[in-house]
mmCIF file of C-alpha atoms and ligand atoms in Angstrom:
data_model
loop_
_atom_site.group_PDB
_atom_site.id
_atom_site.type_symbol
_atom_site.label_atom_id
_atom_site.label_comp_id
_atom_site.label_asym_id
_atom_site.label_seq_id
_atom_site.Cartn_x
_atom_site.Cartn_y
_atom_site.Cartn_z
ATOM 1 C CA MET A 1 0.000 0.000 0.000
ATOM 2 C CA SER A 2 1.315 3.447 -0.920
ATOM 3 C CA GLU A 3 2.226 6.017 1.699
ATOM 4 C CA PRO A 4 -0.665 7.943 3.246
ATOM 5 C CA LEU A 5 -1.668 11.279 1.720
ATOM 6 C CA LEU A 6 -3.676 12.079 4.832
ATOM 7 C CA THR A 7 -3.076 10.949 8.399
ATOM 8 C CA LEU A 8 -5.093 11.536 11.549
ATOM 9 C CA GLU A 9 -3.253 10.807 14.792
ATOM 10 C CA GLY A 10 -5.169 10.745 18.050
ATOM 11 C CA VAL A 11 -7.732 13.284 16.844
ATOM 12 C CA HIS A 12 -10.341 14.446 19.342
ATOM 13 C CA THR A 13 -13.227 16.762 18.437
ATOM 14 C CA HIS A 14 -15.606 18.388 20.879
ATOM 15 C CA ILE A 15 -18.879 19.921 19.741
ATOM 16 C CA ALA A 16 -20.188 22.181 22.501
ATOM 17 C CA GLN A 17 -19.996 20.038 25.645
ATOM 18 C CA TYR A 18 -19.992 16.757 23.687
ATOM 19 C CA HIS A 19 -16.812 14.742 23.175
ATOM 20 C CA ILE A 20 -17.484 13.292 19.705
ATOM 21 C CA LEU A 21 -14.179 12.099 18.217
ATOM 22 C CA GLN A 22 -12.186 10.297 20.880
ATOM 23 C CA GLY A 23 -8.733 9.652 19.460
ATOM 24 C CA VAL A 24 -9.229 8.882 15.768
ATOM 25 C CA ASN A 25 -6.249 7.245 14.028
ATOM 26 C CA LEU A 26 -6.722 7.054 10.282
ATOM 27 C CA ASP A 27 -4.439 6.664 7.254
ATOM 28 C CA VAL A 28 -5.715 7.513 3.780
ATOM 29 C CA PRO A 29 -3.304 6.047 1.192
ATOM 30 C CA LYS A 30 -2.414 8.195 -1.808
ATOM 31 C CA GLY A 31 -4.177 7.447 -5.073
ATOM 32 C CA GLY A 32 -6.893 5.169 -3.778
ATOM 33 C CA VAL A 33 -10.408 5.113 -2.399
ATOM 34 C CA THR A 34 -10.699 4.692 1.363
ATOM 35 C CA MET A 35 -14.159 3.827 2.658
ATOM 36 C CA LEU A 36 -15.194 5.104 6.062
ATOM 37 C CA LEU A 37 -17.963 2.902 7.427
ATOM 38 C CA GLY A 38 -19.800 2.831 10.718
ATOM 39 C CA ARG A 39 -23.253 2.970 12.194
ATOM 40 C CA ASN A 40 -25.350 6.120 12.521
ATOM 41 C CA GLY A 41 -23.792 8.509 14.977
ATOM 42 C CA ALA A 42 -20.374 6.783 14.904
ATOM 43 C CA GLY A 43 -18.572 10.012 14.005
ATOM 44 C CA LYS A 44 -18.021 9.692 10.231
ATOM 45 C CA THR A 45 -19.371 13.116 9.266
ATOM 46 C CA THR A 46 -17.576 14.704 12.214
ATOM 47 C CA THR A 47 -14.334 13.132 10.974
ATOM 48 C CA LEU A 48 -14.738 14.607 7.474
ATOM 49 C CA ARG A 49 -15.725 18.015 8.892
ATOM 50 C CA THR A 50 -12.730 17.999 11.243
ATOM 51 C CA ILE A 51 -10.343 17.203 8.357
ATOM 52 C CA MET A 52 -11.853 20.112 6.380
ATOM 53 C CA GLY A 53 -11.496 22.481 9.355
ATOM 54 C CA LEU A 54 -15.258 22.897 9.721
ATOM 55 C CA TRP A 55 -14.816 21.615 13.261
ATOM 56 C CA GLN A 56 -11.579 22.303 15.086
ATOM 57 C CA ALA A 57 -9.777 19.269 16.554
ATOM 58 C CA SER A 58 -9.316 19.785 20.294
ATOM 59 C CA GLN A 59 -6.370 17.377 20.398
ATOM 60 C CA GLY A 60 -4.261 15.333 17.982
ATOM 61 C CA LYS A 61 -2.737 15.966 14.585
ATOM 62 C CA ILE A 62 -3.954 15.959 10.978
ATOM 63 C CA THR A 63 -1.247 15.755 8.302
ATOM 64 C CA PHE A 64 -1.856 16.262 4.584
ATOM 65 C CA ASP A 65 1.026 15.476 2.244
ATOM 66 C CA GLY A 66 3.521 16.030 5.025
ATOM 67 C CA GLN A 67 2.007 19.337 6.178
ATOM 68 C CA ASP A 68 0.301 19.809 9.552
ATOM 69 C CA ILE A 69 -3.176 21.137 8.685
ATOM 70 C CA THR A 70 -4.743 20.699 12.127
ATOM 71 C CA ARG A 71 -5.092 24.418 12.811
ATOM 72 C CA LEU A 72 -5.604 25.719 9.270
ATOM 73 C CA SER A 73 -8.816 27.486 8.253
ATOM 74 C CA THR A 74 -11.219 25.791 5.840
ATOM 75 C CA PRO A 75 -10.300 28.134 2.934
ATOM 76 C CA ASP A 76 -6.602 27.358 3.445
ATOM 77 C CA ILE A 77 -7.330 23.629 3.565
ATOM 78 C CA SER A 78 -9.352 24.003 0.368
ATOM 79 C CA ARG A 79 -6.455 25.809 -1.319
ATOM 80 C CA LEU A 80 -4.182 22.868 -0.540
ATOM 81 C CA GLY A 81 -6.398 20.755 -2.811
ATOM 82 C CA ILE A 82 -9.041 19.193 -0.571
ATOM 83 C CA SER A 83 -12.771 19.414 -1.261
ATOM 84 C CA ILE A 84 -15.826 18.093 0.558
ATOM 85 C CA VAL A 85 -19.253 16.856 -0.463
ATOM 86 C CA PRO A 86 -21.115 17.643 2.759
ATOM 87 C CA GLU A 87 -23.758 15.343 4.171
ATOM 88 C CA ASN A 88 -26.424 18.074 3.980
ATOM 89 C CA MET A 89 -25.460 18.890 0.378
ATOM 90 C CA GLY A 90 -24.418 22.500 1.049
ATOM 91 C CA ILE A 91 -25.789 24.097 -2.108
ATOM 92 C CA PHE A 92 -27.129 27.627 -2.548
ATOM 93 C CA SER A 93 -30.862 27.305 -3.222
ATOM 94 C CA GLY A 94 -31.337 30.876 -4.475
ATOM 95 C CA LEU A 95 -28.572 30.573 -7.080
ATOM 96 C CA THR A 96 -28.725 28.727 -10.382
ATOM 97 C CA VAL A 97 -26.994 25.409 -10.950
ATOM 98 C CA GLU A 98 -24.417 27.292 -13.035
ATOM 99 C CA GLU A 99 -23.756 29.853 -10.274
ATOM 100 C CA ASN A 100 -23.416 27.073 -7.700
ATOM 101 C CA MET A 101 -20.808 25.409 -9.899
ATOM 102 C CA ARG A 102 -18.883 28.634 -10.561
ATOM 103 C CA LEU A 103 -18.644 29.376 -6.836
ATOM 104 C CA ALA A 104 -17.140 25.934 -6.302
ATOM 105 C CA VAL A 105 -14.017 26.547 -8.377
ATOM 106 C CA LEU A 106 -11.017 28.405 -7.031
ATOM 107 C CA SER A 107 -9.901 29.381 -10.527
ATOM 108 C CA GLY A 108 -13.266 31.014 -11.321
ATOM 109 C CA LYS A 109 -13.698 28.999 -14.519
ATOM 110 C CA ILE A 110 -14.720 25.404 -15.013
ATOM 111 C CA ALA A 111 -12.671 23.758 -17.771
ATOM 112 C CA ASP A 112 -14.785 22.688 -20.781
ATOM 113 C CA ASP A 113 -13.646 19.071 -20.667
ATOM 114 C CA ARG A 114 -14.307 18.926 -16.938
ATOM 115 C CA LEU A 115 -17.848 20.217 -17.493
ATOM 116 C CA ASP A 116 -18.462 17.666 -20.264
ATOM 117 C CA TRP A 117 -17.317 14.935 -17.892
ATOM 118 C CA ILE A 118 -19.657 16.238 -15.141
ATOM 119 C CA PHE A 119 -22.621 16.448 -17.546
ATOM 120 C CA SER A 120 -21.997 12.909 -18.774
ATOM 121 C CA ALA A 121 -22.076 11.635 -15.180
ATOM 122 C CA PHE A 122 -25.046 13.780 -14.122
ATOM 123 C CA PRO A 123 -27.161 14.703 -17.185
ATOM 124 C CA PRO A 124 -29.853 16.633 -15.237
ATOM 125 C CA LEU A 125 -27.256 19.291 -14.367
ATOM 126 C CA ARG A 126 -26.993 20.163 -18.042
ATOM 127 C CA THR A 127 -30.796 20.286 -18.377
ATOM 128 C CA PHE A 128 -31.244 22.512 -15.325
ATOM 129 C CA TRP A 129 -28.041 24.572 -15.757
ATOM 130 C CA LYS A 130 -29.875 27.909 -15.697
ATOM 131 C CA TYR A 131 -32.483 26.910 -13.080
ATOM 132 C CA PRO A 132 -32.446 27.866 -9.398
ATOM 133 C CA ALA A 133 -30.842 25.029 -7.460
ATOM 134 C CA GLY A 134 -33.663 25.258 -4.916
ATOM 135 C CA ASN A 135 -36.068 23.895 -7.555
ATOM 136 C CA LEU A 136 -34.071 20.701 -8.110
ATOM 137 C CA SER A 137 -35.325 17.387 -6.745
ATOM 138 C CA GLY A 138 -33.522 15.842 -3.766
ATOM 139 C CA GLY A 139 -31.487 13.504 -5.977
ATOM 140 C CA GLN A 140 -30.622 16.311 -8.394
ATOM 141 C CA LYS A 141 -29.417 18.461 -5.480
ATOM 142 C CA GLN A 142 -27.253 15.535 -4.410
ATOM 143 C CA MET A 143 -25.767 15.384 -7.934
ATOM 144 C CA LEU A 144 -25.053 19.122 -7.792
ATOM 145 C CA SER A 145 -23.402 18.710 -4.418
ATOM 146 C CA VAL A 146 -21.063 16.017 -5.779
ATOM 147 C CA ALA A 147 -20.476 18.022 -8.985
ATOM 148 C CA ARG A 148 -19.442 21.098 -6.968
ATOM 149 C CA ALA A 149 -16.779 19.115 -5.118
ATOM 150 C CA VAL A 150 -15.352 17.711 -8.356
ATOM 151 C CA ALA A 151 -15.769 20.907 -10.448
ATOM 152 C CA GLU A 152 -12.008 21.227 -10.673
ATOM 153 C CA GLU A 153 -9.187 18.845 -9.991
ATOM 154 C CA ARG A 154 -8.327 18.337 -6.317
ATOM 155 C CA ARG A 155 -5.891 16.024 -4.611
ATOM 156 C CA LEU A 156 -8.258 14.715 -1.968
ATOM 157 C CA TYR A 157 -12.044 14.459 -2.127
ATOM 158 C CA LEU A 158 -14.001 13.960 1.100
ATOM 159 C CA ILE A 159 -17.391 12.592 0.124
ATOM 160 C CA ASP A 160 -20.197 12.022 2.647
ATOM 161 C CA GLU A 161 -22.823 9.468 1.588
ATOM 162 C CA PRO A 162 -23.031 10.461 -2.059
ATOM 163 C CA SER A 163 -25.388 7.666 -3.097
ATOM 164 C CA LYS A 164 -28.100 8.710 -0.633
ATOM 165 C CA GLY A 165 -31.372 9.305 -2.460
ATOM 166 C CA LEU A 166 -30.017 8.604 -5.924
ATOM 167 C CA ALA A 167 -31.673 6.278 -8.457
ATOM 168 C CA PRO A 168 -29.622 3.153 -9.348
ATOM 169 C CA ALA A 169 -28.601 4.488 -12.787
ATOM 170 C CA ILE A 170 -27.171 7.628 -11.209
ATOM 171 C CA VAL A 171 -25.435 5.585 -8.501
ATOM 172 C CA SER A 172 -23.657 3.755 -11.350
ATOM 173 C CA SER A 173 -22.669 7.097 -12.925
ATOM 174 C CA LEU A 174 -21.430 8.250 -9.561
ATOM 175 C CA ALA A 175 -19.349 5.086 -9.117
ATOM 176 C CA LYS A 176 -17.854 5.603 -12.565
ATOM 177 C CA ALA A 177 -17.092 9.263 -11.798
ATOM 178 C CA ILE A 178 -15.272 8.232 -8.604
ATOM 179 C CA LYS A 179 -13.291 5.608 -10.572
ATOM 180 C CA ASP A 180 -12.388 8.319 -13.120
ATOM 181 C CA LEU A 181 -11.090 10.547 -10.307
ATOM 182 C CA LYS A 182 -8.988 7.686 -9.014
ATOM 183 C CA ARG A 183 -7.658 6.861 -12.482
ATOM 184 C CA ASP A 184 -6.530 10.491 -12.731
ATOM 185 C CA GLY A 185 -4.508 10.056 -9.539
ATOM 186 C CA ALA A 186 -6.863 11.590 -6.979
ATOM 187 C CA THR A 187 -7.390 10.228 -3.490
ATOM 188 C CA VAL A 188 -10.896 9.780 -2.103
ATOM 189 C CA LEU A 189 -12.195 9.343 1.442
ATOM 190 C CA LEU A 190 -15.753 8.157 1.102
ATOM 191 C CA VAL A 191 -18.451 7.668 3.738
ATOM 192 C CA GLU A 192 -21.011 5.171 2.526
ATOM 193 C CA GLN A 193 -23.823 3.042 3.955
ATOM 194 C CA ASN A 194 -24.444 1.047 0.780
ATOM 195 C CA PHE A 195 -22.107 -1.935 1.194
ATOM 196 C CA SER A 196 -22.218 -3.140 -2.411
ATOM 197 C CA PHE A 197 -21.275 0.370 -3.558
ATOM 198 C CA ALA A 198 -18.543 0.505 -0.893
ATOM 199 C CA LYS A 199 -17.224 -2.937 -1.862
ATOM 200 C CA ALA A 200 -17.063 -2.085 -5.559
ATOM 201 C CA LEU A 201 -15.149 1.159 -5.033
ATOM 202 C CA GLY A 202 -13.039 0.824 -1.912
ATOM 203 C CA ASP A 203 -9.367 -0.078 -1.884
ATOM 204 C CA THR A 204 -9.016 0.297 1.856
ATOM 205 C CA VAL A 205 -11.600 0.556 4.603
ATOM 206 C CA SER A 206 -11.809 1.920 8.105
ATOM 207 C CA VAL A 207 -14.731 1.223 10.379
ATOM 208 C CA MET A 208 -15.727 3.692 13.098
ATOM 209 C CA ASP A 209 -17.725 3.217 16.244
ATOM 210 C CA ASP A 210 -18.269 5.581 19.125
ATOM 211 C CA GLY A 211 -15.741 8.163 17.966
ATOM 212 C CA HIS A 212 -12.936 5.647 17.319
ATOM 213 C CA ILE A 213 -11.614 3.655 14.386
ATOM 214 C CA VAL A 214 -12.249 0.022 15.339
ATOM 215 C CA HIS A 215 -10.935 -1.689 12.192
ATOM 216 C CA SER A 216 -8.686 -0.748 9.266
ATOM 217 C CA GLY A 217 -7.599 -2.938 6.380
ATOM 218 C CA SER A 218 -8.107 -3.702 2.730
ATOM 219 C CA MET A 219 -11.617 -3.672 1.280
ATOM 220 C CA ALA A 220 -10.961 -6.986 -0.480
ATOM 221 C CA GLU A 221 -10.142 -8.627 2.855
ATOM 222 C CA LEU A 222 -13.339 -7.316 4.462
ATOM 223 C CA ALA A 223 -15.451 -8.256 1.421
ATOM 224 C CA GLN A 224 -14.198 -11.869 1.573
ATOM 225 C CA ASP A 225 -14.108 -12.469 5.302
ATOM 226 C CA GLN A 226 -17.461 -13.355 6.800
ATOM 227 C CA ASN A 227 -16.107 -13.216 10.336
ATOM 228 C CA LEU A 228 -14.798 -9.697 9.860
ATOM 229 C CA GLN A 229 -18.077 -8.653 8.309
ATOM 230 C CA THR A 230 -20.085 -10.063 11.164
ATOM 231 C CA ARG A 231 -17.796 -8.342 13.617
ATOM 232 C CA PHE A 232 -17.762 -4.983 11.899
ATOM 233 C CA MET A 233 -20.724 -4.854 9.556
ATOM 234 C CA GLY A 234 -23.012 -5.298 12.494
ATOM 235 C CA LEU A 235 -21.566 -2.035 13.661
ATOM 236 C CA SER A 236 -21.739 -0.333 10.333
ATOM 237 C CA MET A 237 -24.820 -1.399 8.457
ATOM 238 C CA GLU A 238 -27.799 -3.675 8.490
ATOM 239 C CA THR A 239 -27.305 -5.542 5.213
ATOM 240 C CA ALA A 240 -24.204 -6.671 3.390
HETATM 241 N N1 LIG B 1 -23.718 19.939 15.898
HETATM 242 C C1 LIG B 1 -23.756 18.932 16.785
HETATM 243 N N2 LIG B 1 -24.072 19.163 18.080
HETATM 244 C C2 LIG B 1 -24.093 18.160 18.982
HETATM 245 N N3 LIG B 1 -23.823 16.888 18.700
HETATM 246 C C3 LIG B 1 -23.507 16.597 17.428
HETATM 247 C C4 LIG B 1 -23.454 17.599 16.404
HETATM 248 N N4 LIG B 1 -23.111 16.993 15.254
HETATM 249 C C5 LIG B 1 -22.970 15.679 15.521
HETATM 250 N N5 LIG B 1 -23.194 15.443 16.830
HETATM 251 C C6 LIG B 1 -23.154 14.138 17.501
HETATM 252 O O1 LIG B 1 -21.931 13.528 17.187
HETATM 253 C C7 LIG B 1 -22.094 12.124 16.996
HETATM 254 C C8 LIG B 1 -21.477 11.753 15.671
HETATM 255 O O2 LIG B 1 -22.223 12.378 14.647
HETATM 256 P P1 LIG B 1 -21.825 12.226 13.119
HETATM 257 O O3 LIG B 1 -22.720 13.118 12.363
HETATM 258 O O4 LIG B 1 -20.362 12.415 12.970
HETATM 259 O O5 LIG B 1 -22.171 10.686 12.848
HETATM 260 P P2 LIG B 1 -22.171 9.837 11.501
HETATM 261 O O6 LIG B 1 -21.277 8.667 11.722
HETATM 262 O O7 LIG B 1 -21.884 10.707 10.353
HETATM 263 O O8 LIG B 1 -23.679 9.304 11.456
HETATM 264 P P3 LIG B 1 -24.700 9.092 10.219
HETATM 265 O O9 LIG B 1 -24.365 7.759 9.637
HETATM 266 O O10 LIG B 1 -26.027 9.082 10.881
HETATM 267 O O11 LIG B 1 -24.530 10.228 9.263
HETATM 268 C C9 LIG B 1 -23.580 11.857 17.111
HETATM 269 O O12 LIG B 1 -23.836 11.323 18.374
HETATM 270 C C10 LIG B 1 -24.224 13.203 16.945
HETATM 271 O O13 LIG B 1 -25.396 13.307 17.682
HETATM 272 MG MG1 LIG B 2 -22.997 11.329 8.762
#
């Protein structure tokens, strides 16, 4: 396995009086897809938000490509080449699809070939390009949310439950888009409840419970090992 692009060492996050992350140790290898699994409330979203600087770690260290990013602001973390697809989609309802996409790029302009690639993965975004994002359906908003995070090339994509609410055909497009990102050398940390989707895409996997990582290994090993699945899938999801 290649060296990690991102490392969390003993990361704790408090939200108000609550101690949510309780010493998270996580390696995300460069150039692969790492799945982050775990039951509802395990701390997956909090982990992604802490990496992105949307929550501040109260203890521990987050390293991206050799640089300590633990105390950096979200805009600085973004400038280093990290983007997030937030769990609650994070789109601007009053702006058009086009305006939402333009705001997502640091360079101010989406490259034509990048836009063609996005439209081929998510055709409704082309159809509704000039429409207010607030008028999109739930699944279409989810597509826009993913499209914003991939609107220009980044080194690390943090993606929180992208398949939620999407029709099967679009889930396949999404899986292909994530494979394309990986083929182009990007690294992805992906939270997912759909195990078949996770199994098809993941190179490595970490399972969280109660604010800790309780298992880390290869996805192939977890997919093949019934004992491991029983031990950890029970924690992470109802069906395998
Ligand atoms: N803003 C907040 N204020 C207080 N507690 C919070 C807040 N956000 C999250 N928590 C708590 O932190 C814990 C972890 O939440 P988190 O959203 O990280 O879980 P998750 O693993 O993403 O779950 P899910 O699979 O349901 O999305 C939960 O117990 C949740 O109630
Ligand atoms: Mg979550």
